[in-house]
Coordinates of C-alpha atoms (C1' of nucleotides) in Angstrom, one line a residue:
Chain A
X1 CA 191.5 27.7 -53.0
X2 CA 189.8 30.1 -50.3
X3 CA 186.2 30.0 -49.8
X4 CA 183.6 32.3 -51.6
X5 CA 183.7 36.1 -49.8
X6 CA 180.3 36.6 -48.1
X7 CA 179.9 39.7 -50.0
X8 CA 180.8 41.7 -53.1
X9 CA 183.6 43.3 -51.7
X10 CA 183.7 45.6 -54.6
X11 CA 180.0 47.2 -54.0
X12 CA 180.4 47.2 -50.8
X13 CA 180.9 50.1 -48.5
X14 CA 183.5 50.1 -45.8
X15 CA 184.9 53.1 -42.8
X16 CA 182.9 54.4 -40.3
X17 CA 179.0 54.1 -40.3
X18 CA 176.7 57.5 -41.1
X19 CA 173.8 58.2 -38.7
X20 CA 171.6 57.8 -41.6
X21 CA 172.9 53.7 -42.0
X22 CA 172.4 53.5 -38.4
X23 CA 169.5 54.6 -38.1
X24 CA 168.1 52.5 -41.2
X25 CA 169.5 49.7 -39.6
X26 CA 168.1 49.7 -36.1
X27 CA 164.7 50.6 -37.8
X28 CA 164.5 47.9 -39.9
X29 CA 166.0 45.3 -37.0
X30 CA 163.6 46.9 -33.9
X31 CA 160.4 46.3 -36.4
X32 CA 161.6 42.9 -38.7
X33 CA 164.3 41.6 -36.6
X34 CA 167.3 40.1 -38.0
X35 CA 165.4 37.3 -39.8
X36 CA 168.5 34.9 -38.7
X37 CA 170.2 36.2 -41.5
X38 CA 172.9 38.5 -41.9
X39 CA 174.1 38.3 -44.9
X40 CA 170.8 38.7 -46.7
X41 CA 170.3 41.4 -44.2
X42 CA 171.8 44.5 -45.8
X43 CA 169.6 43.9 -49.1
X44 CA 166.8 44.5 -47.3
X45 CA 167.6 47.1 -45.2
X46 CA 168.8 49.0 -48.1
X47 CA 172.7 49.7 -47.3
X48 CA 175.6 48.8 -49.7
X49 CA 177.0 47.1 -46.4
X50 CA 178.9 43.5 -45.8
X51 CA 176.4 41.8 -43.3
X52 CA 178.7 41.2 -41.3
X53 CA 179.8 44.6 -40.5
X54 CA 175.3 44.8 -40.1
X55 CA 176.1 42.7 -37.5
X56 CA 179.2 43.8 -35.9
X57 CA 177.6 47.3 -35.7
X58 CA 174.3 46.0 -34.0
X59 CA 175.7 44.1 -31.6
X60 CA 178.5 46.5 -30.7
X61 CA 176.9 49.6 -31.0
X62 CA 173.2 49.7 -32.1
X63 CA 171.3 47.1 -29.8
X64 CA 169.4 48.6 -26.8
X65 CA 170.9 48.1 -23.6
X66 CA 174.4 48.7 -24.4
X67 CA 177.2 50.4 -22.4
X68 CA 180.3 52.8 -23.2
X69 CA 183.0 53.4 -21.4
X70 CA 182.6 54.0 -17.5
X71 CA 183.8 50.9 -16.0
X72 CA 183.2 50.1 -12.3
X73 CA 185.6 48.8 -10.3
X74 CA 183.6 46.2 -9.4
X75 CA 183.4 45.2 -13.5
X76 CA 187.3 46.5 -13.5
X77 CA 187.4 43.1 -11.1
X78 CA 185.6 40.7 -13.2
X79 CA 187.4 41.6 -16.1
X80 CA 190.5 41.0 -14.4
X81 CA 189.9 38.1 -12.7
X82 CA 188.1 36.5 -15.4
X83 CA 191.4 37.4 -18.1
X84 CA 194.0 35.7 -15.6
X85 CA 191.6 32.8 -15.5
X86 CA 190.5 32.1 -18.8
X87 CA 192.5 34.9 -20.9
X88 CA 191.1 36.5 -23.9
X89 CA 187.9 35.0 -24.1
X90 CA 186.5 38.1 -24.7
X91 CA 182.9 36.9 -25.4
X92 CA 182.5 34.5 -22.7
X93 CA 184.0 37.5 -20.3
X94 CA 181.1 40.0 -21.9
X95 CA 178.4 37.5 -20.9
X96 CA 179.5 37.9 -17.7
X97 CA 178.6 42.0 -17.8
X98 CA 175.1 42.8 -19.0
X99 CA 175.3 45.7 -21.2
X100 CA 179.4 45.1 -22.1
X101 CA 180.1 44.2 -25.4
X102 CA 183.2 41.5 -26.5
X103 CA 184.8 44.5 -28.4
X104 CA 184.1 46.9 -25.0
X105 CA 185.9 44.6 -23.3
X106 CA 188.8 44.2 -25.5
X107 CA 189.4 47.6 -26.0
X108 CA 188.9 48.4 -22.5
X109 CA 191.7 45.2 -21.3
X110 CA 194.2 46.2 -24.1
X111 CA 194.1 49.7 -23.6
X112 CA 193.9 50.7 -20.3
X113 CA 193.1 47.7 -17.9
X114 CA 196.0 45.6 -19.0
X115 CA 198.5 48.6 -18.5
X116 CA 197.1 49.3 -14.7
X117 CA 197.8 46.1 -13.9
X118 CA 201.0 45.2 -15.5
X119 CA 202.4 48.4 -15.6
X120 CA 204.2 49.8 -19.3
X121 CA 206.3 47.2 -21.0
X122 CA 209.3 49.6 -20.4
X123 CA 209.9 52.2 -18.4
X124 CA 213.6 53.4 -18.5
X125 CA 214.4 49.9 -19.8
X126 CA 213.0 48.1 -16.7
X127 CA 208.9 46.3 -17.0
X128 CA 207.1 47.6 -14.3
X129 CA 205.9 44.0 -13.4
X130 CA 205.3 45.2 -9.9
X131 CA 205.8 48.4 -7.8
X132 CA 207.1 46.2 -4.9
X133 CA 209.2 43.6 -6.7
X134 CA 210.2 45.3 -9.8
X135 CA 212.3 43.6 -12.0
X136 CA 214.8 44.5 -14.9
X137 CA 213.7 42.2 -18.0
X138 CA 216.6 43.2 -19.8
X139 CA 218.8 40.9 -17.3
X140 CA 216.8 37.8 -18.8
X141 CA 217.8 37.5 -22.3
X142 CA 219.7 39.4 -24.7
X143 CA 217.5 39.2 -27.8
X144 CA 215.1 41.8 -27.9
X145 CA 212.8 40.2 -30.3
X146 CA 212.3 37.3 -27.7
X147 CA 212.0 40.2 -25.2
X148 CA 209.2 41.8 -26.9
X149 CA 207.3 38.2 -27.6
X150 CA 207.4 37.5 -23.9
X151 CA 206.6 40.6 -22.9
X152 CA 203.4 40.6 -25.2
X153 CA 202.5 37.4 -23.9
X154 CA 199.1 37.3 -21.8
X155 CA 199.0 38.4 -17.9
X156 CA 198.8 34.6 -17.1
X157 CA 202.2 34.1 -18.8
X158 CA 203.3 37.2 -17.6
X159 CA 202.4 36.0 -14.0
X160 CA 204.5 32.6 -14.6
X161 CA 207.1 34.6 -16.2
X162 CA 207.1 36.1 -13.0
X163 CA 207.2 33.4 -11.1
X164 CA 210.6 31.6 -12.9
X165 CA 212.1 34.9 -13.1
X166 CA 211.6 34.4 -9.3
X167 CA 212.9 31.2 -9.4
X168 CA 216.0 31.9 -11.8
X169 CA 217.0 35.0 -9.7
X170 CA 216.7 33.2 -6.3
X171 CA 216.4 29.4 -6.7
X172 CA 216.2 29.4 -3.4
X173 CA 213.1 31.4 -2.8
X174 CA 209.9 29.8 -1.5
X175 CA 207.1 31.2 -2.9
X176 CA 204.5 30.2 -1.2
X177 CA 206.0 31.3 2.4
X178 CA 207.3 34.6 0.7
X179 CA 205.0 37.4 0.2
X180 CA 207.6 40.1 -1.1
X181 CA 207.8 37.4 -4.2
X182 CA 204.2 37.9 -5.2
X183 CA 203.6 39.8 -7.7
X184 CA 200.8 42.4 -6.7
X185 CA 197.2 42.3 -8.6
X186 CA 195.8 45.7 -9.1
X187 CA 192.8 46.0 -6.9
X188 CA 193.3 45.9 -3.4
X189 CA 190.1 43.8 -3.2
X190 CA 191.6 40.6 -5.9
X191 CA 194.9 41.5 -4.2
X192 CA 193.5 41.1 -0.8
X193 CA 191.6 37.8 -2.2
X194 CA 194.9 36.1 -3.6
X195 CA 196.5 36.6 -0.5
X196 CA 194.1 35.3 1.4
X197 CA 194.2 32.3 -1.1
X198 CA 198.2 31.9 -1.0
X199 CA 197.7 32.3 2.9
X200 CA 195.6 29.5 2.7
X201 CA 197.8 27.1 0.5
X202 CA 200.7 27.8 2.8
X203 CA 198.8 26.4 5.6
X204 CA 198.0 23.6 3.5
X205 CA 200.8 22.8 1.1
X206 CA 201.5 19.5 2.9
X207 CA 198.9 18.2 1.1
X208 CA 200.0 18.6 -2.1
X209 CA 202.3 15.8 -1.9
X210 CA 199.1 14.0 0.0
X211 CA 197.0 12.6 -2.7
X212 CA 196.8 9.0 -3.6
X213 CA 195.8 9.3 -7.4
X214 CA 197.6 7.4 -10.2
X215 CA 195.9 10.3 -12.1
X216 CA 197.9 13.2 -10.8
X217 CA 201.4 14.0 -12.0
X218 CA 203.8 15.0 -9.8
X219 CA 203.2 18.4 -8.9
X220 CA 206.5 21.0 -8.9
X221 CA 205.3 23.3 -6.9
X222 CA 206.6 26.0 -8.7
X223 CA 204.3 25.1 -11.2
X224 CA 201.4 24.7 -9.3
X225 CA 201.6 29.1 -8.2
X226 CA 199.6 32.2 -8.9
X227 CA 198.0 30.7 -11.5
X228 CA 196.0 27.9 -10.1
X229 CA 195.4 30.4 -7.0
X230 CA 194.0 33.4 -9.5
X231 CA 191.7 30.9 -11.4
X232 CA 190.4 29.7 -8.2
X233 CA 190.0 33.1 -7.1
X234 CA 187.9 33.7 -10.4
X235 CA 185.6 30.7 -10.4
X236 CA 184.8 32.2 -6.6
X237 CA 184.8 35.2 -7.2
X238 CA 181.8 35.6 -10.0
X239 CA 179.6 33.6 -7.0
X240 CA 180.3 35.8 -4.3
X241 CA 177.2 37.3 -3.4
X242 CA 176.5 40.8 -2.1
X243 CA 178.0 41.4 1.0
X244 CA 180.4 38.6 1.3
X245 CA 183.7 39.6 -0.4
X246 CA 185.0 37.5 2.2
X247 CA 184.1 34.0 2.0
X248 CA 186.4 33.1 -0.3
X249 CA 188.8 30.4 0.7
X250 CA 186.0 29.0 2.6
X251 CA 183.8 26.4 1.7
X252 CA 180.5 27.2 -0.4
X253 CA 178.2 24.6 0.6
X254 CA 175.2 24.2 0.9
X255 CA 173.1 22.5 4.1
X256 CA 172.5 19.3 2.4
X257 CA 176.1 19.6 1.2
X258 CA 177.5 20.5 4.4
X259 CA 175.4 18.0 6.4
X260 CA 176.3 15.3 3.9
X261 CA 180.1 16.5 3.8
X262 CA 179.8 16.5 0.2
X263 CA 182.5 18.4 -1.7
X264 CA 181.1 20.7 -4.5
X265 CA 183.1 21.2 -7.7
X266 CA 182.7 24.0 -9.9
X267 CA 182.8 24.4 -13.4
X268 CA 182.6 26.8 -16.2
X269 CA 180.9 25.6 -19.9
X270 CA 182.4 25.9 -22.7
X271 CA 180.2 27.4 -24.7
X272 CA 177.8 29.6 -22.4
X273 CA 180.8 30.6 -19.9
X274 CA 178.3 30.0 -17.6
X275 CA 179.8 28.8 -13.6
X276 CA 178.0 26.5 -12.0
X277 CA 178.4 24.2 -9.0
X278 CA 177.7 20.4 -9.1
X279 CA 177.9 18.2 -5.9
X280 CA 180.9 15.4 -5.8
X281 CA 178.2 12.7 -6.2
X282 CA 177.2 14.2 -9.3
X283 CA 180.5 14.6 -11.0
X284 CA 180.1 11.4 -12.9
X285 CA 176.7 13.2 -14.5
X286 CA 178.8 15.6 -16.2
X287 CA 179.3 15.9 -19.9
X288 CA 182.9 16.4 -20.0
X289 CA 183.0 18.0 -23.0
X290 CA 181.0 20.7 -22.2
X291 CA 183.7 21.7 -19.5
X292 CA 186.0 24.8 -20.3
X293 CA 189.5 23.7 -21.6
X294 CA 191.8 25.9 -19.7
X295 CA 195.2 25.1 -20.9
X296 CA 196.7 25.4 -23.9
X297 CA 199.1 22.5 -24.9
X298 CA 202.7 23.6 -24.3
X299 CA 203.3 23.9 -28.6
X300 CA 200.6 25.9 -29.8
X301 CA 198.6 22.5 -30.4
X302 CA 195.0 22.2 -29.7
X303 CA 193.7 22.7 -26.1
X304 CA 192.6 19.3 -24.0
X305 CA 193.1 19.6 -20.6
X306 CA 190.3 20.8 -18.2
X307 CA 190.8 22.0 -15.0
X308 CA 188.6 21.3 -11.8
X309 CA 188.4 22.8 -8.3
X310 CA 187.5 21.0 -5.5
X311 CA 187.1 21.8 -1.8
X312 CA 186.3 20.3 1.5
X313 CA 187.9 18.6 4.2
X314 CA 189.1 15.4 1.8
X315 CA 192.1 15.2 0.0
X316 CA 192.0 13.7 -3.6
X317 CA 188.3 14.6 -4.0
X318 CA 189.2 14.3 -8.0
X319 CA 186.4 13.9 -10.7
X320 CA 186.1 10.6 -12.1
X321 CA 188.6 11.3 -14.7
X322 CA 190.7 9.1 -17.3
X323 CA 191.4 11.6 -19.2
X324 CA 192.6 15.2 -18.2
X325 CA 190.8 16.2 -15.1
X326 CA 192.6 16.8 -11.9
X327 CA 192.7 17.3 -8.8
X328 CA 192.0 19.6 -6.3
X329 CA 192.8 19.4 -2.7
X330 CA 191.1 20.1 0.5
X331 CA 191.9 20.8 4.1
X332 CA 189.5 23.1 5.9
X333 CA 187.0 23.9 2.9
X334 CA 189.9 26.2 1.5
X335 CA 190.8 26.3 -2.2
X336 CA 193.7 25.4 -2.4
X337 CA 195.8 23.2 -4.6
X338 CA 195.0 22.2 -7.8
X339 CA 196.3 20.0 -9.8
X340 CA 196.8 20.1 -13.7
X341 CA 196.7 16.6 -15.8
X342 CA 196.7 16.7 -19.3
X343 CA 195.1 14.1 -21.3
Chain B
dA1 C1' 200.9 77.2 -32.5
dA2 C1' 203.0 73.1 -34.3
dC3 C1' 204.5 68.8 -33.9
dA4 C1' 205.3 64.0 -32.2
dG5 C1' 204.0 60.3 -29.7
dG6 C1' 200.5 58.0 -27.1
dT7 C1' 195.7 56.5 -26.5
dT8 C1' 191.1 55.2 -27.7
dC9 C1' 187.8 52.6 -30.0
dA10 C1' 185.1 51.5 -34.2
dA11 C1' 185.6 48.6 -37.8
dC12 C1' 187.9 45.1 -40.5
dC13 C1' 190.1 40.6 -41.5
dG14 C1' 190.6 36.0 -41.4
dC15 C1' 190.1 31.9 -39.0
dT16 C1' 187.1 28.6 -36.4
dT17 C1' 182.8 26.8 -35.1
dT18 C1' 178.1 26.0 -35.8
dT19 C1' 174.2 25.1 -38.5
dA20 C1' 171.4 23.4 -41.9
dA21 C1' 170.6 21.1 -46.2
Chain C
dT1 C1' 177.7 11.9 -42.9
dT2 C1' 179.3 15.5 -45.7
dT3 C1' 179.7 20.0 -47.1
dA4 C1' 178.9 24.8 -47.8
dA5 C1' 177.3 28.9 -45.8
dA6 C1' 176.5 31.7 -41.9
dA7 C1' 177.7 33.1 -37.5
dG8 C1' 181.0 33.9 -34.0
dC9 C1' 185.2 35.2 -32.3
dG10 C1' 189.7 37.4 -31.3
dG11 C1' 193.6 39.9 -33.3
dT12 C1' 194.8 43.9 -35.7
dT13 C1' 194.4 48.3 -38.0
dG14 C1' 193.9 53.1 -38.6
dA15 C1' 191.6 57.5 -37.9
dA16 C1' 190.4 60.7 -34.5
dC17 C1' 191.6 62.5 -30.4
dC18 C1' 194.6 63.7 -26.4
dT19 C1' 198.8 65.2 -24.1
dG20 C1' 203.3 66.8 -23.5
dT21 C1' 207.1 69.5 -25.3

DNA sequence: AACAGGTTCAACCGCTTTTAA
DNA sequence: TTTAAAAGCGGTTGAACCTGT
């Protein structure tokens, strides 16, 4: 037994929306608002409309402020960076571009963005994964269903795809001292970022197998790769101010936190997808649960892990955690590894 | 000019989450 | 605390438009 529709489907009018409904319903929402109400809304506007298409069309289309088309590249790098870190959180990646809407965004990632930076699924039976380390997809696998699954899969997967398809083809590879076995990002500026990132956890791999936690799992570190490195790059990313495209990898601290050699964590809520920055000594303050859950479970079940950064000169510097937090490493205020635990 | 295939994007669908009674 | 309704969200669809042959 399904639940009650939330309108008469019958009476109600679907397709594109006339100038005249538009403008009916931006009059009546500019001078009455939307009452908190959508479902009662189209009543009273007068339009044989589902309120939630009312609402769909308001938010997407009608409401001041919005913006079409024309992406920056500086949005181009949000988008991007965000989608690698967090994936198709399409409203929480909106919230982080005034005037974009969730649909915009969408639209914009699956049909154009998505394709400039992964390149066509096929082209002459090869994926155009990257112009400098292409690789033919039809040598992995015979079945083309799986093919095409993969292949649909988000740019995160696609990047650890990458990465084993690395590893299968060359076992021997070392990915982190190998630059020809990165894939490349799309912008020069998040491509310049991630190397400087990867440069960074070259010079400080050592200290992956350095932290004393009975928290941490072991870490392959063929699993701990791009993606750690992009997500990093993302949570810095949306805090580098004007003018400093090049502090990443360095530590963002602040006097007291400098002078107190205080390690800062950031964070991303779950609800706002707002990033903030908290000071080690305030970890234990933190609501866990409004945390962003990054990681899906390996089978499709419900998502539990969180993921932290952490920076500084200390190795370790972990959140008080029991249950699915990790840790992050430090050597020289770079980002650099980052440890996944699931609860 | 006609057609096919590709792209774009508004809108819909159905599921999940939130809210309020 | 429970439950139903509303809101929110992301995937998908399909019509309009574009481009190449």
């Amino acid at each position: 037994m399904g639940r009650a529709p939330c309108c008469d489907k019958a009476n109600v009018k679907k397709g594109p929306w006339s100038p005249e409904e538009d403008a009916k319903l931006k009059a009546y929402i500019e001078k009455h608002g939307t009452g908190g109400n959508w479902i009662a809304l189209p009543q009273k506007v007068g339009l044989r409309r589902c309120g939630k298409s009312c609402r769909l069309r308001w938010l997407n289309y009608l409401r001041p402020n919005i913006k079409h088309g024309g992406f920056t590249e500086e949005e181009d790098n949000i988008i991007c960076s965000l989608y690698i870190s967090i994936g198709s959180r399409w409203s929480i990646i909106a919230a982080q571009l005034p005037g974009r809407t969730d649909n915009d965004i969408k639209n914009y990632w699956n049909g154009r963005l998505k394709k400039r930076l992964l390149g066509r699924k096929r082209q002459n039976n090869t994926c155009r994964y990257s112009s400098s380390t292409s690789h033919d997809f039809n040598k992995v696998g015979t079945d083309e269903e799986s093919q095409n699954a993969t292949l649909s899969n988000s740019s995160l997967e696609r990047l650890q795809l990458h990465i084993q398809l690395q590893t299968l083809q060359n076992p021997s590879s070392n990915y982190y001292t190998d630059p020809t076995l990165r894939p490349k990002m799309t912008t020069p500026l998040l491509s310049e970022k991630l190397a400087q990132s990867l440069q960074l956890l070259d010079e400080n791999q050592h200290n992956l197998n350095s932290v004393s936690s009975n928290h941490l799992p072991k870490t392959d570190p063929g699993s701990v790769s791009l993606e750690y490195y992009a997500r990093s790059i993302m949570a810095e990313a949306s805090h580098i101010p004007e003018g400093e495209e090049n502090y990443l990898g360095t530590p963002r601290m602040d006097d007291s936190a400098v002078s107190n050699n205080h390690n800062r964590q950031s964070f991303m809520k779950r609800n706002t997808g707002e990033f903030g920055y908290y000071n080690d000594h305030e970890a234990g303050n933190i609501a866990r649960d409004d945390l962003m859950a990054w990681w899906p479970s390996d089978e499709g079940g419900e998502m539990k892990s969180e993921l932290g950064f952490s920076w500084g000169s200390t190795t370790g510097n972990i959140f008080p955690a029991d249950q699915g937090i990790f840790g992050g490493l430090g050597s020289s205020g770079s980002l650099c590894g980052i440890t996944q635990y699931k609860s």
